[in-house]
Amino acid sequence: MYDIVSVKPLVAVLISLLAVPAIVASRSPNLREAWTFLAAALKFAVVASMLPAVWRGAEIGCTVARVLPGVEIAFRVDAFGLMFALVASFLWIVTSAYSIGYMRGLNEHGQTRYFSFFAVSLSATVGVAFSANLFTLYLFYEMLSLATYPLVTHHQDQEARSSGRKYLLYTVGSSIGLVLPAMLVIYLLTGTLDFASRGILAGTTGSRTLVGVLLFMFVFGFAKAAVMPLHSWLPAAMVAPTPVSALLHAVAVVKVGVFSIVRTITGIFGTDVLSSLSLGEPVLYTAAVTILAGSFVALSQDNLKRMLAFSTIAQLSYIILGAALLTPKGVTGGMAHIAMHAFGKITLFFCAGAIFVATGKKNISEMAGIGRRMPVTMTAFFLGALSIIGMPPCGGFLSKWYLVQGSLQAGQMPILVVLLFSSLLNAAYFMPIVYRAFFCPPEQAAFAERLGEAPLFCVAPLVITALISVGLLFYPQPFFRLAMMAAQKVIGM
Amino acid sequence: MEDLAANFLTKYNYWAFIALVMIGFYAMIVKRNLVKKIVGMNILQTAVILFYVSIGAKRDADLPIIAHGHGSASHAVHAADYINPLPHVLMLTAIVVSVATLGVAIALAIKIYRQYGTLEEDEIGERIRNA
Amino acid sequence: MNANLPELIVIIPLIGAFLITLAATVHGKLCFPLAAAILTGALVSAVGLLGRVLAEGVVEYHLAGWRPPWGIGYRVDPLNGLVLVVVAAVALINLLGTRPLVEKDFGDRLGPFYTLYVLFVTGLMGIVVTGDAFNLYVLLEIAAITGYALIGMGNPQRAPLAGLNYIFMGTIGASLYLLGVGYIYLVTGTLNMMDIAARLPALAGSRLVMTAFIFCIAGLCLKMGFFPLHAWLPNAYSHAPAAVSSLIAPLMTKVMVYVMIRIMLTVFDPGFTFGTMGVSRGMVWLAVAAILGGSILALGTRHLKRMLTYIIVAEVGYMVGGFWLGNRAGISGAALHIVNDAAMTLCVFLAAGTFFYKIGGESIDDLQGLFRKMPVSMAAFAVGGLSIIGVPPTCGFFSKWYLISGGLAAGQYAFVGALLFSSLVNLALFFRIFEIAFFEPFQEHHGAHGAPAGTARQEAPLQMLVPLVLTALGLVALGLYSGDMVSRLIEHAIPAGIV
């Protein structure tokens, strides 16, 4: 059933969960953070140790429990899942360092709870990445929604409460209301929920309407992907402490949403079935609308984190768009964009947090001249922004290039236009910030002429991620090769 | 019409039991006094007991005690000669159950009376609302 | 010893109950250990019996050696073997977990309390194990009468009235069931369930049989609090003493659902139940109403236990609706939900009892800051809540899975919709509580040191926490083993004719 039977995937999922008791029981904050680092490092090591086998094209898996007839809790590591898990588990290490700088710098309460639920969230994220079937994926998806709730509402004030409500309503409400019934219908139609490389719906007697409805139940039901109109939880979730926004709402949680959508499109429906029913296009245009609308709204935001949130909404739909192109290059670009966007966007969030720690400023209008105060941070911000816009010398260029080629392959000229126009919009909302940060006239600058960066624990992570963003253009492995392998498996070359 | 009358006369035990059940239901649902409700409940239970007892009856049959017991194996025992004892035995248990239920019900009614000084549901409800 | 297991299951608690009364005359402190020993004995016998059923198939036992149809026969198949274990386990865990509550409320009446407690369990065990329709009535009333008395021991303001109303409704229900049995006896001349089942098919068209069926169903629906006959349930369960609600709420309705499944599938023929009678659709629609009604009523109250009782009303709708779908998935879901719902109801009621013990308030607004004050109990409550919402891998998800797939297979989309709706309402219900416990009293976040005033840690005693936490962990374990439970136990209890 699996090429290599190994408990490594299970171990990778459980490590961070097992760290929770240790984190809770730690007497001193330093010991507690040591546990987090240990778990993060081990988790990354276990995930990375599976790379050689997957690189050769093998799949690693194990079955944990048979819970329903034909449905198991089971893990299977393939190229796509491993790519996502590598990104998430690596960035957890970086974010942990950043969390220490941020949380201690702001003297936040409830730090033990914070680090505990962070660990649980990472378990769930890697669980989603390694799921062998839709049921296991759903299980970890729900676990992630619930584990991130205390993180989103960390401040425990009125605003956190209403944002938390919105967060739950959108993510859990849609998964119970849409994904669960869709999953049951698939189960009744096929008798299985296992992901297959070419989908499991081929050969079943589903009409185009039925398949289309099911497809959209997944696209909207995995609301963590923030496809419009189910996107507004993401800006609301920005009340969370910045490291949470950075890792969870730019990488782990939202990428779990798009990962789940791409997985169901490729592993459940199958690219062949969708292209024969020409169901790629509706998804394509839904994603395109989200891309444009998200970018336009981002233009009008003054709160930096909210702007980044809308930018994320737009960028997430790139990935869905890539998968919905149903062409090899498009799928490759979409999958690779998970990694490329992750490094770029987390850098931007780290910068936003560092600015807040150092100066207490949240709004773009108050950041004029900040480049002179925090040159390192703002340089990193510039690089991150370039990656999101998709310009060299950053990795974002690569995935966007593939998306453009993919839309050419598919003959979708309107999509090509959307992609290019959206890049312009990205530039339009990022570049003024950078420009005003460095080049605003001294009389307009909001800051005195002296250096004042955030604490080292804040700055070092964002420098690292910014450098990686740049490095990914020149050496995009292993992510790019994994994305290509995954695309080859689901659609052929 | 004649049918109905004949039906009524031959199956009068069932009609009686139905009437009693209805009286019991009526008291339990319509009456607002707790003791009257308890009485209604008891009537209902008694009606079911009556139903069971009456289905054991047979015309021209005797008590199910075999009079010519020992040493008279030559006499065959005809079921038709005796009423069916099983429902009656069952009802011994049912009577015990109904007595026990009645006991608990009255005990609770006493508790309620001590608490509110009344057994009228409307007055109790008013006192709960005011409390 | 092993051969007499079916009898021991009832005899141990029956004799034990009287021993407790005797022990109470010596010293009140003896009652609890004695009750714990008795229920442990019952649990061990139940587990042993289930093991035997798994190994040998259906176990038949004739009381005092009288062969049916003359004597009373006990009959244990995989389904009631499972329910027996659930009843015994829930009763024992609740006994252990509520000891401080009981001593606080009934310090001077420990003898009567534990006697009634154990007698109640006797009644339920008897209901589940018996294979005789009239014997079932008697045991039903034993459980009910002790239940009335236990409920009546609650808050003197409200409990006696709630208990009395429960008596009225319970008695009507039991009388209707008894009438139904009477009609069956009238046409078949026997009371043994298997015997009746053998004779009924020949009489399938008889109006008397149909009347009997209707009476049985109506009586059972009243007893299980099936919408719209649920009015007695919220009052009775929410005004009962805390230690009693967490006993009766998980068990009574679930055992009644078991009885319904038993009567409808074993006594009446499935073909008759789902075919000839033609009530299936109506029952499913009533179940939809129960689920929607229970959920909405639960939203309308801020009294914690009362809210949980309305959830029970909805859950009864799940089980009844699932059963009347009449297909394998639906009936499996209903049977599985008997187990799962008992466990999760126990979990949330035990947690509610724990809160009540430490805080004294029963409104959800009294739960402010509870994640800080009682983190362990609150976490257990959260697991129970998630299970009721239906989040995998807790057990509540899996029964819902079967129920929904049964509903889809039967084309009963309203039922499916109602299940999903109730999941969402449960989400709102429990997160409303989590929010109060997590956010309130509000605090200034930046630079706030330590806990706000009045939220110092004050966790419940260990003897309450351990059973509670075990129950919460059990919910996850039940979820992971639900596949086994269905394939090894429940599947075998569903007649082969049902697809």
PDB file of C-alpha atoms in Angstrom, chain A residues 272-487:
ATOM      1  CA  ASP A 272      -8.787  14.409 -15.851  1.00  0.00           C
ATOM      2  CA  VAL A 273     -12.341  14.389 -14.561  1.00  0.00           C
ATOM      3  CA  LEU A 274     -12.349  18.136 -14.019  1.00  0.00           C
ATOM      4  CA  SER A 275     -10.980  18.932 -17.440  1.00  0.00           C
ATOM      5  CA  SER A 276     -13.332  16.506 -19.161  1.00  0.00           C
ATOM      6  CA  LEU A 277     -16.261  18.185 -17.389  1.00  0.00           C
ATOM      7  CA  SER A 278     -14.556  21.578 -17.947  1.00  0.00           C
ATOM      8  CA  LEU A 279     -15.001  22.417 -14.290  1.00  0.00           C
ATOM      9  CA  GLY A 280     -11.592  24.047 -13.983  1.00  0.00           C
ATOM     10  CA  GLU A 281     -12.861  27.327 -15.358  1.00  0.00           C
ATOM     11  CA  PRO A 282     -15.451  28.229 -12.732  1.00  0.00           C
ATOM     12  CA  VAL A 283     -12.831  27.713 -10.030  1.00  0.00           C
ATOM     13  CA  LEU A 284     -10.329  29.636 -12.092  1.00  0.00           C
ATOM     14  CA  TYR A 285     -12.573  32.664 -12.327  1.00  0.00           C
ATOM     15  CA  THR A 286     -13.582  32.500  -8.692  1.00  0.00           C
ATOM     16  CA  ALA A 287      -9.899  32.632  -7.837  1.00  0.00           C
ATOM     17  CA  ALA A 288      -9.295  35.439 -10.316  1.00  0.00           C
ATOM     18  CA  VAL A 289     -12.043  37.558  -8.765  1.00  0.00           C
ATOM     19  CA  THR A 290     -10.533  36.994  -5.331  1.00  0.00           C
ATOM     20  CA  ILE A 291      -7.089  37.961  -6.587  1.00  0.00           C
ATOM     21  CA  LEU A 292      -8.241  41.261  -8.028  1.00  0.00           C
ATOM     22  CA  ALA A 293     -10.682  42.160  -5.289  1.00  0.00           C
ATOM     23  CA  GLY A 294      -8.184  41.273  -2.574  1.00  0.00           C
ATOM     24  CA  SER A 295      -5.523  43.433  -4.150  1.00  0.00           C
ATOM     25  CA  PHE A 296      -7.864  46.371  -4.590  1.00  0.00           C
ATOM     26  CA  VAL A 297      -8.968  46.241  -0.979  1.00  0.00           C
ATOM     27  CA  ALA A 298      -5.345  45.981   0.123  1.00  0.00           C
ATOM     28  CA  LEU A 299      -4.686  49.287  -1.646  1.00  0.00           C
ATOM     29  CA  SER A 300      -7.113  51.076   0.617  1.00  0.00           C
ATOM     30  CA  GLN A 301      -5.855  49.763   3.955  1.00  0.00           C
ATOM     31  CA  ASP A 302      -3.935  51.874   6.393  1.00  0.00           C
ATOM     32  CA  ASN A 303      -3.344  49.294   9.088  1.00  0.00           C
ATOM     33  CA  LEU A 304      -0.259  47.427   7.933  1.00  0.00           C
ATOM     34  CA  LYS A 305      -1.313  44.010   9.172  1.00  0.00           C
ATOM     35  CA  ARG A 306      -4.751  44.327   7.612  1.00  0.00           C
ATOM     36  CA  MET A 307      -3.157  45.284   4.338  1.00  0.00           C
ATOM     37  CA  LEU A 308      -0.939  42.234   4.511  1.00  0.00           C
ATOM     38  CA  ALA A 309      -4.009  40.133   5.254  1.00  0.00           C
ATOM     39  CA  PHE A 310      -5.764  41.269   2.092  1.00  0.00           C
ATOM     40  CA  SER A 311      -2.577  40.747   0.153  1.00  0.00           C
ATOM     41  CA  THR A 312      -2.532  37.193   1.538  1.00  0.00           C
ATOM     42  CA  ILE A 313      -6.135  36.652   0.456  1.00  0.00           C
ATOM     43  CA  ALA A 314      -5.148  37.565  -3.080  1.00  0.00           C
ATOM     44  CA  GLN A 315      -1.981  35.501  -3.063  1.00  0.00           C
ATOM     45  CA  LEU A 316      -3.721  32.400  -1.747  1.00  0.00           C
ATOM     46  CA  SER A 317      -5.961  32.400  -4.749  1.00  0.00           C
ATOM     47  CA  TYR A 318      -2.879  32.274  -6.990  1.00  0.00           C
ATOM     48  CA  ILE A 319      -2.350  28.781  -5.673  1.00  0.00           C
ATOM     49  CA  ILE A 320      -5.937  27.742  -6.277  1.00  0.00           C
ATOM     50  CA  LEU A 321      -5.768  29.346  -9.681  1.00  0.00           C
ATOM     51  CA  GLY A 322      -2.644  27.384 -10.466  1.00  0.00           C
ATOM     52  CA  ALA A 323      -4.323  24.104  -9.620  1.00  0.00           C
ATOM     53  CA  ALA A 324      -7.487  25.046 -11.478  1.00  0.00           C
ATOM     54  CA  LEU A 325      -5.529  25.758 -14.661  1.00  0.00           C
ATOM     55  CA  LEU A 326      -5.221  21.973 -14.928  1.00  0.00           C
ATOM     56  CA  THR A 327      -2.003  22.285 -16.902  1.00  0.00           C
ATOM     57  CA  PRO A 328       1.371  20.897 -15.752  1.00  0.00           C
ATOM     58  CA  LYS A 329       3.066  24.263 -15.479  1.00  0.00           C
ATOM     59  CA  GLY A 330       0.086  25.837 -13.797  1.00  0.00           C
ATOM     60  CA  VAL A 331      -0.130  23.134 -11.144  1.00  0.00           C
ATOM     61  CA  THR A 332       3.619  23.309 -10.584  1.00  0.00           C
ATOM     62  CA  GLY A 333       3.485  27.075 -10.206  1.00  0.00           C
ATOM     63  CA  GLY A 334       0.545  26.903  -7.841  1.00  0.00           C
ATOM     64  CA  MET A 335       2.166  24.316  -5.623  1.00  0.00           C
ATOM     65  CA  ALA A 336       5.537  26.070  -5.619  1.00  0.00           C
ATOM     66  CA  HIS A 337       3.810  29.318  -4.731  1.00  0.00           C
ATOM     67  CA  ILE A 338       2.949  27.764  -1.354  1.00  0.00           C
ATOM     68  CA  ALA A 339       6.659  27.843  -0.499  1.00  0.00           C
ATOM     69  CA  MET A 340       7.573  31.060  -2.273  1.00  0.00           C
ATOM     70  CA  HIS A 341       4.751  33.104  -0.859  1.00  0.00           C
ATOM     71  CA  ALA A 342       5.378  31.660   2.605  1.00  0.00           C
ATOM     72  CA  PHE A 343       8.911  33.024   2.891  1.00  0.00           C
ATOM     73  CA  GLY A 344       8.014  36.377   1.418  1.00  0.00           C
ATOM     74  CA  LYS A 345       4.883  36.974   3.425  1.00  0.00           C
ATOM     75  CA  ILE A 346       6.278  35.792   6.730  1.00  0.00           C
ATOM     76  CA  THR A 347       9.100  38.295   6.268  1.00  0.00           C
ATOM     77  CA  LEU A 348       6.575  41.069   5.795  1.00  0.00           C
ATOM     78  CA  PHE A 349       4.650  40.083   8.904  1.00  0.00           C
ATOM     79  CA  PHE A 350       7.834  39.819  10.916  1.00  0.00           C
ATOM     80  CA  CYS A 351       8.675  43.342   9.808  1.00  0.00           C
ATOM     81  CA  ALA A 352       5.235  44.620  10.782  1.00  0.00           C
ATOM     82  CA  GLY A 353       5.682  43.052  14.200  1.00  0.00           C
ATOM     83  CA  ALA A 354       9.193  44.380  14.610  1.00  0.00           C
ATOM     84  CA  ILE A 355       7.974  47.888  13.825  1.00  0.00           C
ATOM     85  CA  PHE A 356       5.250  47.501  16.413  1.00  0.00           C
ATOM     86  CA  VAL A 357       7.671  46.249  19.049  1.00  0.00           C
ATOM     87  CA  ALA A 358      10.197  48.989  18.372  1.00  0.00           C
ATOM     88  CA  THR A 359       7.868  51.955  17.846  1.00  0.00           C
ATOM     89  CA  GLY A 360       4.323  50.895  18.753  1.00  0.00           C
ATOM     90  CA  LYS A 361       3.084  51.935  15.284  1.00  0.00           C
ATOM     91  CA  LYS A 362       0.492  49.888  13.422  1.00  0.00           C
ATOM     92  CA  ASN A 363      -0.584  52.198  10.613  1.00  0.00           C
ATOM     93  CA  ILE A 364       1.150  52.801   7.320  1.00  0.00           C
ATOM     94  CA  SER A 365       0.477  56.549   7.482  1.00  0.00           C
ATOM     95  CA  GLU A 366       2.597  56.773  10.631  1.00  0.00           C
ATOM     96  CA  MET A 367       5.588  55.022   9.130  1.00  0.00           C
ATOM     97  CA  ALA A 368       7.039  57.756   6.997  1.00  0.00           C
ATOM     98  CA  GLY A 369      10.797  57.833   7.319  1.00  0.00           C
ATOM     99  CA  ILE A 370      10.963  54.672   9.325  1.00  0.00           C
ATOM    100  CA  GLY A 371      13.690  53.349   7.026  1.00  0.00           C
ATOM    101  CA  ARG A 372      16.220  55.561   8.694  1.00  0.00           C
ATOM    102  CA  ARG A 373      15.225  54.343  12.115  1.00  0.00           C
ATOM    103  CA  MET A 374      15.034  50.654  11.214  1.00  0.00           C
ATOM    104  CA  PRO A 375      17.076  50.136   8.044  1.00  0.00           C
ATOM    105  CA  VAL A 376      17.551  46.385   8.438  1.00  0.00           C
ATOM    106  CA  THR A 377      13.882  45.735   8.983  1.00  0.00           C
ATOM    107  CA  MET A 378      12.802  47.907   6.101  1.00  0.00           C
ATOM    108  CA  THR A 379      15.331  46.385   3.722  1.00  0.00           C
ATOM    109  CA  ALA A 380      13.946  42.991   4.577  1.00  0.00           C
ATOM    110  CA  PHE A 381      10.462  44.394   4.038  1.00  0.00           C
ATOM    111  CA  PHE A 382      11.533  45.548   0.591  1.00  0.00           C
ATOM    112  CA  LEU A 383      12.820  42.105  -0.327  1.00  0.00           C
ATOM    113  CA  GLY A 384       9.699  40.417   0.987  1.00  0.00           C
ATOM    114  CA  ALA A 385       7.555  42.802  -1.018  1.00  0.00           C
ATOM    115  CA  LEU A 386       9.526  42.075  -4.161  1.00  0.00           C
ATOM    116  CA  SER A 387       8.934  38.397  -3.654  1.00  0.00           C
ATOM    117  CA  ILE A 388       5.188  38.939  -3.348  1.00  0.00           C
ATOM    118  CA  ILE A 389       5.075  41.178  -6.386  1.00  0.00           C
ATOM    119  CA  GLY A 390       6.988  38.485  -8.221  1.00  0.00           C
ATOM    120  CA  MET A 391      10.044  40.401  -9.269  1.00  0.00           C
ATOM    121  CA  PRO A 392      13.607  39.179  -9.358  1.00  0.00           C
ATOM    122  CA  PRO A 393      15.756  38.780  -7.329  1.00  0.00           C
ATOM    123  CA  CYS A 394      13.179  36.939  -5.234  1.00  0.00           C
ATOM    124  CA  GLY A 395      11.690  33.473  -5.329  1.00  0.00           C
ATOM    125  CA  GLY A 396       8.185  34.752  -5.949  1.00  0.00           C
ATOM    126  CA  PHE A 397       9.240  35.468  -9.511  1.00  0.00           C
ATOM    127  CA  LEU A 398       9.724  31.801 -10.214  1.00  0.00           C
ATOM    128  CA  SER A 399       6.294  30.592  -9.194  1.00  0.00           C
ATOM    129  CA  LYS A 400       4.616  33.486 -10.918  1.00  0.00           C
ATOM    130  CA  TRP A 401       6.554  32.740 -14.066  1.00  0.00           C
ATOM    131  CA  TYR A 402       5.220  29.205 -14.021  1.00  0.00           C
ATOM    132  CA  LEU A 403       1.698  30.438 -13.421  1.00  0.00           C
ATOM    133  CA  VAL A 404       1.966  32.716 -16.425  1.00  0.00           C
ATOM    134  CA  GLN A 405       3.259  29.867 -18.543  1.00  0.00           C
ATOM    135  CA  GLY A 406       0.533  27.640 -17.209  1.00  0.00           C
ATOM    136  CA  SER A 407      -2.163  30.054 -18.268  1.00  0.00           C
ATOM    137  CA  LEU A 408      -0.585  30.266 -21.697  1.00  0.00           C
ATOM    138  CA  GLN A 409      -0.612  26.469 -21.841  1.00  0.00           C
ATOM    139  CA  ALA A 410      -4.272  26.500 -20.962  1.00  0.00           C
ATOM    140  CA  GLY A 411      -4.959  29.243 -23.477  1.00  0.00           C
ATOM    141  CA  GLN A 412      -6.531  31.398 -20.775  1.00  0.00           C
ATOM    142  CA  MET A 413      -5.654  34.894 -21.889  1.00  0.00           C
ATOM    143  CA  PRO A 414      -7.921  36.655 -19.384  1.00  0.00           C
ATOM    144  CA  ILE A 415      -6.116  34.857 -16.576  1.00  0.00           C
ATOM    145  CA  LEU A 416      -2.809  36.024 -17.949  1.00  0.00           C
ATOM    146  CA  VAL A 417      -4.060  39.578 -17.830  1.00  0.00           C
ATOM    147  CA  VAL A 418      -5.315  39.086 -14.275  1.00  0.00           C
ATOM    148  CA  LEU A 419      -1.908  37.791 -13.171  1.00  0.00           C
ATOM    149  CA  LEU A 420      -0.003  40.678 -14.682  1.00  0.00           C
ATOM    150  CA  PHE A 421      -2.443  43.311 -13.504  1.00  0.00           C
ATOM    151  CA  SER A 422      -2.384  41.880 -10.027  1.00  0.00           C
ATOM    152  CA  SER A 423       1.392  42.191  -9.956  1.00  0.00           C
ATOM    153  CA  LEU A 424       0.992  45.861 -10.755  1.00  0.00           C
ATOM    154  CA  LEU A 425      -1.501  46.212  -7.931  1.00  0.00           C
ATOM    155  CA  ASN A 426       0.902  44.477  -5.571  1.00  0.00           C
ATOM    156  CA  ALA A 427       3.571  46.938  -6.508  1.00  0.00           C
ATOM    157  CA  ALA A 428       1.104  49.755  -6.033  1.00  0.00           C
ATOM    158  CA  TYR A 429       0.406  48.917  -2.428  1.00  0.00           C
ATOM    159  CA  PHE A 430       3.897  47.827  -1.366  1.00  0.00           C
ATOM    160  CA  MET A 431       6.227  50.242  -3.061  1.00  0.00           C
ATOM    161  CA  PRO A 432       4.860  53.496  -1.595  1.00  0.00           C
ATOM    162  CA  ILE A 433       5.518  52.131   1.886  1.00  0.00           C
ATOM    163  CA  VAL A 434       9.117  51.326   1.067  1.00  0.00           C
ATOM    164  CA  TYR A 435       9.579  54.596  -0.753  1.00  0.00           C
ATOM    165  CA  ARG A 436       8.205  56.707   2.051  1.00  0.00           C
ATOM    166  CA  ALA A 437      10.191  54.738   4.578  1.00  0.00           C
ATOM    167  CA  PHE A 438      13.512  55.615   3.010  1.00  0.00           C
ATOM    168  CA  PHE A 439      13.033  58.675   0.878  1.00  0.00           C
ATOM    169  CA  CYS A 440      10.477  60.861   2.547  1.00  0.00           C
ATOM    170  CA  PRO A 441      11.678  64.413   3.199  1.00  0.00           C
ATOM    171  CA  PRO A 442      13.109  64.841   6.692  1.00  0.00           C
ATOM    172  CA  GLU A 443      10.433  67.383   7.685  1.00  0.00           C
ATOM    173  CA  GLN A 444       7.695  64.790   7.087  1.00  0.00           C
ATOM    174  CA  ALA A 445       9.468  61.942   8.837  1.00  0.00           C
ATOM    175  CA  ALA A 446       7.747  60.682  11.955  1.00  0.00           C
ATOM    176  CA  PHE A 447      10.945  59.518  13.550  1.00  0.00           C
ATOM    177  CA  ALA A 448      14.034  61.109  14.919  1.00  0.00           C
ATOM    178  CA  GLU A 449      17.302  60.402  13.134  1.00  0.00           C
ATOM    179  CA  ARG A 450      18.602  57.624  15.258  1.00  0.00           C
ATOM    180  CA  LEU A 451      18.952  53.916  14.870  1.00  0.00           C
ATOM    181  CA  GLY A 452      16.447  51.872  16.865  1.00  0.00           C
ATOM    182  CA  GLU A 453      15.851  48.343  15.694  1.00  0.00           C
ATOM    183  CA  ALA A 454      13.665  45.797  17.478  1.00  0.00           C
ATOM    184  CA  PRO A 455      15.320  43.228  19.786  1.00  0.00           C
ATOM    185  CA  LEU A 456      17.740  40.794  18.199  1.00  0.00           C
ATOM    186  CA  PHE A 457      15.283  37.902  18.528  1.00  0.00           C
ATOM    187  CA  CYS A 458      12.900  39.873  16.342  1.00  0.00           C
ATOM    188  CA  VAL A 459      15.356  41.073  13.748  1.00  0.00           C
ATOM    189  CA  ALA A 460      17.388  37.940  13.160  1.00  0.00           C
ATOM    190  CA  PRO A 461      14.410  35.825  11.994  1.00  0.00           C
ATOM    191  CA  LEU A 462      13.245  38.400   9.525  1.00  0.00           C
ATOM    192  CA  VAL A 463      16.716  38.764   8.084  1.00  0.00           C
ATOM    193  CA  ILE A 464      16.924  35.011   7.682  1.00  0.00           C
ATOM    194  CA  THR A 465      13.585  34.699   5.925  1.00  0.00           C
ATOM    195  CA  ALA A 466      14.322  37.663   3.671  1.00  0.00           C
ATOM    196  CA  LEU A 467      17.631  36.153   2.639  1.00  0.00           C
ATOM    197  CA  ILE A 468      15.958  32.835   1.965  1.00  0.00           C
ATOM    198  CA  SER A 469      13.389  34.613  -0.178  1.00  0.00           C
ATOM    199  CA  VAL A 470      16.188  35.950  -2.311  1.00  0.00           C
ATOM    200  CA  GLY A 471      18.074  32.680  -2.293  1.00  0.00           C
ATOM    201  CA  LEU A 472      15.037  30.777  -3.536  1.00  0.00           C
ATOM    202  CA  LEU A 473      15.327  32.375  -6.949  1.00  0.00           C
ATOM    203  CA  PHE A 474      18.847  31.068  -7.424  1.00  0.00           C
ATOM    204  CA  TYR A 475      18.464  27.791  -5.665  1.00  0.00           C
ATOM    205  CA  PRO A 476      14.759  26.920  -5.456  1.00  0.00           C
ATOM    206  CA  GLN A 477      15.373  23.331  -4.363  1.00  0.00           C
ATOM    207  CA  PRO A 478      14.078  21.251  -2.766  1.00  0.00           C
ATOM    208  CA  PHE A 479      10.755  23.057  -3.021  1.00  0.00           C
ATOM    209  CA  PHE A 480      10.607  23.461  -6.739  1.00  0.00           C
ATOM    210  CA  ARG A 481      11.619  19.972  -7.617  1.00  0.00           C
ATOM    211  CA  LEU A 482       9.048  18.620  -5.131  1.00  0.00           C
ATOM    212  CA  ALA A 483       6.347  20.762  -6.701  1.00  0.00           C
ATOM    213  CA  MET A 484       7.295  19.520 -10.150  1.00  0.00           C
ATOM    214  CA  MET A 485       7.260  15.917  -8.999  1.00  0.00           C
ATOM    215  CA  ALA A 486       3.864  16.418  -7.419  1.00  0.00           C
ATOM    216  CA  ALA A 487       2.496  18.085 -10.533  1.00  0.00           C
TER     217      ALA A 487
END
